Short mmCIF file of C-alpha atoms in Angstrom, two decimals:
data_model
loop_
_atom_site.label_atom_id
_atom_site.label_comp_id
_atom_site.label_asym_id
_atom_site.label_seq_id
_atom_site.Cartn_x
_atom_site.Cartn_y
_atom_site.Cartn_z
CA MET A 22 119.69 109.42 118.18
CA GLU A 23 121.27 106.43 116.44
CA LEU A 24 119.76 103.84 114.12
CA LYS A 25 120.91 101.16 116.54
CA GLN A 26 118.86 102.74 119.31
CA ILE A 27 115.78 102.88 117.07
CA LYS A 28 116.25 99.24 116.09
CA TYR A 29 116.45 98.15 119.73
CA PHE A 30 113.50 100.35 120.69
CA MET A 31 111.29 98.88 117.92
CA GLU A 32 112.16 95.32 118.93
CA VAL A 33 111.35 95.92 122.60
CA ALA A 34 108.14 97.80 121.74
CA GLU A 35 106.87 94.98 119.52
CA ARG A 36 107.77 92.18 121.93
CA GLU A 37 106.99 94.08 125.16
CA HIS A 38 109.87 92.25 126.79
CA VAL A 39 113.52 93.31 126.97
CA THR A 40 114.92 89.79 127.39
CA GLU A 41 112.99 88.41 124.41
CA ALA A 42 114.07 91.39 122.31
CA ALA A 43 117.72 90.82 123.25
CA LEU A 44 117.45 87.13 122.37
CA HIS A 45 115.98 87.93 118.98
CA LEU A 46 118.66 90.56 118.33
CA ASP A 47 121.30 88.10 119.55
CA ILE A 48 122.90 90.61 121.91
CA ALA A 49 123.17 91.00 125.68
CA GLN A 50 120.10 92.23 127.55
CA SER A 51 122.23 94.87 129.26
CA ALA A 52 123.16 96.34 125.86
CA VAL A 53 119.49 96.68 124.90
CA SER A 54 118.58 98.22 128.26
CA ARG A 55 121.47 100.68 128.03
CA GLN A 56 120.49 101.86 124.55
CA ILE A 57 116.85 102.30 125.58
CA PHE A 58 117.98 104.29 128.63
CA ASN A 59 120.21 106.48 126.44
CA LEU A 60 117.35 107.08 124.02
CA GLU A 61 114.96 108.08 126.80
CA SER A 62 117.59 110.36 128.29
CA GLU A 63 118.12 112.08 124.95
CA LEU A 64 114.38 112.53 124.38
CA GLU A 65 113.81 113.43 128.07
CA VAL A 66 110.69 111.22 128.27
CA ASP A 67 109.84 107.73 129.46
CA LEU A 68 109.04 105.54 126.45
CA PHE A 69 108.17 102.43 128.48
CA ILE A 70 106.34 101.49 131.66
CA ARG A 71 108.30 98.74 133.42
CA GLU A 72 106.17 95.90 134.80
CA GLY A 73 108.54 93.30 136.23
CA ARG A 74 110.20 91.58 133.28
CA SER A 75 107.67 92.99 130.83
CA VAL A 76 107.31 96.50 129.47
CA ARG A 77 104.66 98.44 127.63
CA LEU A 78 104.72 101.72 125.79
CA THR A 79 103.71 104.94 127.48
CA GLN A 80 101.37 107.26 125.61
CA VAL A 81 104.27 109.26 124.22
CA GLY A 82 106.07 105.97 123.57
CA ARG A 83 103.21 104.87 121.29
CA ILE A 84 103.40 108.15 119.39
CA PHE A 85 107.16 107.77 119.01
CA TYR A 86 106.73 104.13 117.93
CA GLU A 87 104.36 105.04 115.08
CA HIS A 88 106.77 107.70 113.80
CA MET A 89 109.75 105.35 114.04
CA LYS A 90 107.78 102.59 112.31
CA ASN A 91 107.28 104.90 109.34
CA ALA A 92 110.87 106.12 109.51
CA THR A 93 112.39 102.64 109.53
CA MET A 94 110.17 101.69 106.60
CA VAL A 95 111.50 104.68 104.64
CA ILE A 96 115.09 103.79 105.53
CA GLU A 97 114.61 100.14 104.56
CA ASN A 98 112.98 101.10 101.26
CA ALA A 99 115.83 103.50 100.53
CA ARG A 100 118.39 100.78 101.23
CA ARG A 101 116.51 98.30 99.06
CA GLU A 102 116.10 100.83 96.26
CA VAL A 103 119.83 101.50 96.13
CA MET A 104 120.58 97.77 96.06
CA GLU A 105 117.92 97.05 93.46
CA TYR A 106 119.12 99.80 91.15
CA LEU A 107 122.46 98.06 91.21
CA GLU A 108 120.93 94.60 90.66
CA PRO A 109 117.19 94.80 89.88
CA ALA A 110 117.13 91.14 88.86
CA LYS A 111 118.01 90.10 92.42
CA GLY A 112 115.61 92.20 94.45
CA THR A 113 112.52 91.34 96.50
CA VAL A 114 108.84 91.74 95.63
CA HIS A 115 106.58 92.48 98.62
CA ILE A 116 103.09 91.51 97.50
CA GLY A 117 99.77 90.60 99.08
CA PHE A 118 96.96 88.39 97.78
CA PRO A 119 93.63 86.90 98.92
CA SER A 120 93.08 83.20 99.59
CA SER A 121 91.08 82.85 96.37
CA MET A 122 94.31 83.45 94.41
CA ALA A 123 96.57 81.33 96.60
CA ALA A 124 96.21 78.01 94.78
CA PHE A 125 96.49 79.02 91.13
CA THR A 126 96.72 82.70 90.11
CA MET A 127 99.56 83.80 92.40
CA PRO A 128 101.76 80.68 92.00
CA MET A 129 101.27 80.71 88.20
CA ALA A 130 102.35 84.35 87.90
CA ILE A 131 105.38 83.96 90.17
CA SER A 132 106.49 80.77 88.43
CA ALA A 133 106.32 82.43 85.01
CA PHE A 134 108.20 85.52 86.22
CA ARG A 135 110.98 83.49 87.82
CA ARG A 136 111.74 81.78 84.53
CA SER A 137 113.18 85.12 83.43
CA TYR A 138 114.32 86.33 86.86
CA PRO A 139 115.25 83.25 88.91
CA ASP A 140 117.07 85.26 91.60
CA VAL A 141 114.16 87.51 92.53
CA LYS A 142 112.72 86.81 95.98
CA PHE A 143 109.08 87.15 97.05
CA ASN A 144 107.76 88.26 100.42
CA LEU A 145 104.12 87.11 100.37
CA SER A 146 101.29 88.36 102.58
CA GLN A 147 97.81 86.84 102.50
CA GLY A 148 94.75 88.77 103.65
CA SER A 149 91.17 89.77 102.98
CA TYR A 150 90.17 92.43 100.44
CA HIS A 151 90.05 95.37 102.83
CA GLN A 152 93.11 94.18 104.77
CA LEU A 153 95.17 94.13 101.57
CA ILE A 154 94.11 97.63 100.56
CA ASP A 155 95.03 98.86 104.05
CA LYS A 156 98.42 97.12 103.88
CA VAL A 157 99.23 98.78 100.54
CA VAL A 158 98.17 102.21 101.83
CA LYS A 159 100.32 101.79 104.97
CA GLY A 160 103.29 100.41 103.05
CA GLU A 161 103.24 97.02 104.77
CA VAL A 162 103.22 95.54 101.26
CA ASN A 163 104.00 97.54 98.14
CA MET A 164 101.54 95.85 95.80
CA ALA A 165 98.69 93.36 95.88
CA LEU A 166 96.63 91.16 93.60
CA LEU A 167 93.00 91.97 94.26
CA ALA A 168 89.48 91.32 93.01
CA PRO A 169 87.66 93.46 92.19
CA VAL A 170 90.03 96.37 91.58
CA PRO A 171 89.00 99.32 93.83
CA SER A 172 88.02 102.45 91.94
CA LYS A 173 87.20 105.01 94.65
CA ASN A 174 90.34 105.13 96.78
CA GLU A 175 92.64 108.08 96.02
CA LYS A 176 95.54 106.40 97.81
CA ILE A 177 95.42 103.37 95.51
CA GLN A 178 96.17 102.96 91.82
CA GLY A 179 95.67 99.77 89.87
CA ASP A 180 95.27 97.94 86.59
CA ILE A 181 92.72 95.30 85.68
CA LEU A 182 94.46 92.11 84.56
CA PHE A 183 91.45 89.98 83.61
CA SER A 184 87.84 89.18 84.47
CA GLU A 185 86.70 85.87 85.90
CA ASN A 186 83.38 84.09 86.25
CA ILE A 187 81.77 83.31 89.58
CA VAL A 188 80.08 79.91 89.65
CA ALA A 189 77.96 77.84 92.01
CA LEU A 190 79.53 74.91 93.84
CA LEU A 191 76.98 72.36 95.06
CA PRO A 192 77.13 68.99 96.81
CA ALA A 193 76.88 66.13 94.30
CA ASP A 194 73.56 64.98 95.76
CA HIS A 195 71.92 68.41 95.47
CA PRO A 196 68.59 68.36 93.56
CA LEU A 197 70.04 70.77 90.97
CA ALA A 198 73.32 68.89 90.52
CA GLY A 199 72.26 67.51 87.13
CA GLU A 200 71.64 70.93 85.59
CA SER A 201 74.15 72.60 83.29
CA ALA A 202 73.34 76.11 84.54
CA ILE A 203 71.06 77.64 87.17
CA ASP A 204 69.61 80.97 88.24
CA ILE A 205 70.70 82.38 91.58
CA SER A 206 67.04 82.45 92.64
CA ASP A 207 67.04 78.63 92.40
CA LEU A 208 69.23 78.66 95.54
CA LYS A 209 66.99 80.76 97.78
CA GLU A 210 66.03 77.79 99.97
CA ASP A 211 69.62 76.53 100.31
CA ALA A 212 72.10 76.95 103.15
CA PHE A 213 75.11 79.01 102.02
CA VAL A 214 78.75 78.55 102.99
CA MET A 215 80.47 81.95 102.90
CA PHE A 216 83.42 84.03 103.92
CA PRO A 217 82.85 86.07 107.13
CA GLU A 218 81.66 89.67 107.10
CA GLY A 219 84.25 92.04 105.69
CA PHE A 220 85.25 89.70 102.86
CA ILE A 221 84.42 91.01 99.39
CA LEU A 222 83.15 87.67 98.03
CA ARG A 223 80.52 87.63 100.74
CA ASP A 224 79.45 91.15 99.76
CA ILE A 225 79.23 90.16 96.09
CA THR A 226 77.08 87.12 96.91
CA PHE A 227 74.77 89.03 99.26
CA GLU A 228 74.27 91.81 96.73
CA ALA A 229 73.37 89.36 93.95
CA CYS A 230 70.96 87.40 96.14
CA ILE A 231 69.18 90.48 97.47
CA LYS A 232 68.80 91.88 93.94
CA HIS A 233 67.00 88.65 93.06
CA GLY A 234 64.57 88.74 95.93
CA PHE A 235 66.09 86.87 98.86
CA LYS A 236 68.64 87.10 101.63
CA PRO A 237 70.98 84.09 101.71
CA ASN A 238 70.80 81.78 104.71
CA VAL A 239 74.41 81.49 105.90
CA SER A 240 74.96 78.16 107.63
CA PHE A 241 78.76 78.09 107.85
CA GLU A 242 81.61 80.56 107.44
CA GLY A 243 85.26 80.02 106.57
CA GLU A 244 88.16 82.42 106.00
CA ASP A 245 89.97 80.12 103.59
CA ILE A 246 88.74 79.11 100.13
CA ASP A 247 89.76 75.48 100.68
CA ALA A 248 87.81 75.37 103.93
CA ILE A 249 84.72 76.65 102.13
CA LYS A 250 85.08 74.05 99.38
CA GLY A 251 85.55 71.37 102.02
CA LEU A 252 82.32 72.33 103.78
CA VAL A 253 80.43 72.10 100.48
CA SER A 254 82.09 68.74 99.82
CA ALA A 255 80.78 67.56 103.19
CA GLY A 256 77.24 68.45 102.14
CA LEU A 257 76.86 71.35 104.59
CA GLY A 258 75.73 73.93 102.06
CA ILE A 259 76.36 75.56 98.69
CA THR A 260 78.63 78.45 97.77
CA LEU A 261 79.41 80.92 95.00
CA ILE A 262 83.12 81.18 94.24
CA PRO A 263 85.45 82.31 91.44
CA GLU A 264 85.74 79.63 88.78
CA ILE A 265 89.53 79.96 88.77
CA THR A 266 89.65 78.44 92.28
CA LEU A 267 88.37 75.19 90.74
CA VAL A 268 90.76 75.15 87.79
CA ASP A 269 92.85 72.18 88.95
CA SER A 270 90.02 69.92 90.08
CA LEU A 271 86.65 69.86 91.77
CA PRO A 272 86.46 68.88 95.43
CA ARG A 273 85.12 65.35 95.90
CA ASP A 274 81.34 64.93 95.90
CA THR A 275 80.70 68.37 94.41
CA VAL A 276 79.52 69.78 91.08
CA LYS A 277 80.23 73.13 89.46
CA LEU A 278 77.35 74.93 87.75
CA GLU A 279 77.37 78.10 85.71
CA LEU A 280 75.08 80.92 86.77
CA HIS A 281 72.64 81.90 84.05
CA GLU A 282 70.87 84.76 85.84
CA PRO A 283 72.66 86.85 86.86
CA LYS A 284 75.90 86.30 84.98
CA MET A 285 78.37 87.03 87.78
CA THR A 286 81.93 88.18 87.08
CA ARG A 287 84.59 90.12 88.93
CA THR A 288 87.67 92.01 87.79
CA VAL A 289 91.06 90.84 88.97
CA GLY A 290 93.94 93.27 89.05
CA VAL A 291 97.09 94.54 90.68
CA ILE A 292 97.24 97.61 92.92
CA SER A 293 99.95 99.80 94.41
CA SER A 294 100.11 103.04 96.37
CA SER A 295 99.45 106.25 94.44
CA GLU A 296 101.70 108.06 96.91
CA ARG A 297 104.84 105.93 96.56
CA GLN A 298 106.81 104.54 93.65
CA LEU A 299 107.42 100.83 93.42
CA LEU A 300 111.02 99.72 93.80
CA PRO A 301 112.79 98.57 90.61
CA THR A 302 112.24 94.83 91.05
CA GLU A 303 108.59 95.37 91.94
CA GLN A 304 108.16 97.64 88.91
CA ARG A 305 109.40 94.80 86.74
CA PHE A 306 106.95 92.35 88.28
CA TYR A 307 104.06 94.83 87.99
CA GLN A 308 104.69 95.31 84.27
CA PHE A 309 105.19 91.57 83.83
CA LEU A 310 101.76 90.87 85.37
CA LYS A 311 100.07 93.22 82.91
CA GLN A 312 101.80 91.65 79.91
CA PHE A 313 101.45 88.06 81.15
CA PHE A 314 97.69 88.18 81.72
CA THR A 315 97.11 90.09 78.48
CA ARG A 316 98.80 87.24 76.61
CA LEU A 317 96.90 84.66 78.65
CA GLU A 318 93.56 86.29 77.86
CA GLY A 319 94.54 86.30 74.18
CA PHE A 320 95.10 82.54 74.28
CA ARG A 321 91.77 81.97 76.03
CA ASN A 322 89.90 84.00 73.45
#
């Protein structure tokens, strides 16, 4: 079994089409087909079911694919680790983050890091809270910025970087728009704009509302923080969001109000797998994040 065969097999399995795999690999289709045939002959099993020009994995093919996916990840990490030990200032950071950190937190941290390490590259992956934890566990990304930092997952380790306030964002013509601060119970008759189920900010909002005697009426949902702010700006509801997402400016026709009761905060941190070591460049960025936000919190205080 050769690495070339595994590479061709993975490409065909993911595209479910030999011709498309060959085009992406920039080699002849016959070369791909031959290597797949040789691999199946060596293993003495059929890895694919042929359906005209398309293919799909057999049951044993799916099992083999999952093992090879893990194997190629190990090989790639080993290659990267060797290269990064030689030149850690020119490696790549594979990191995930939620949409609430896309506009300010993530770009600010990367920009500051690249002042010292301008040649470091970043492979960025955006996702929801639970998606990011799953990606770190599976090794699809090696680290992630997350809020709040999970505390009950043995496969994850993390450090809290800072805490941030959650505030109410209301349309400018809302009856409470002139207040300086409000209680969450003041919003019980309002329509809420929220993230869909499975997003941690939705869970935080629901938990706070229910503790204060009501279930929020969700009128609209959006998977992106900017979409949610836009819906509030259009007067379609109110929302509770991290204050840091409003740091640059408020959306038009909206007001930001502090929450008096309850005082809502969430921890923001960085996580990695407890079962794998970060590669050298990623170790540098991890330590940088801890130092950078410690200094930033010192300035704020």
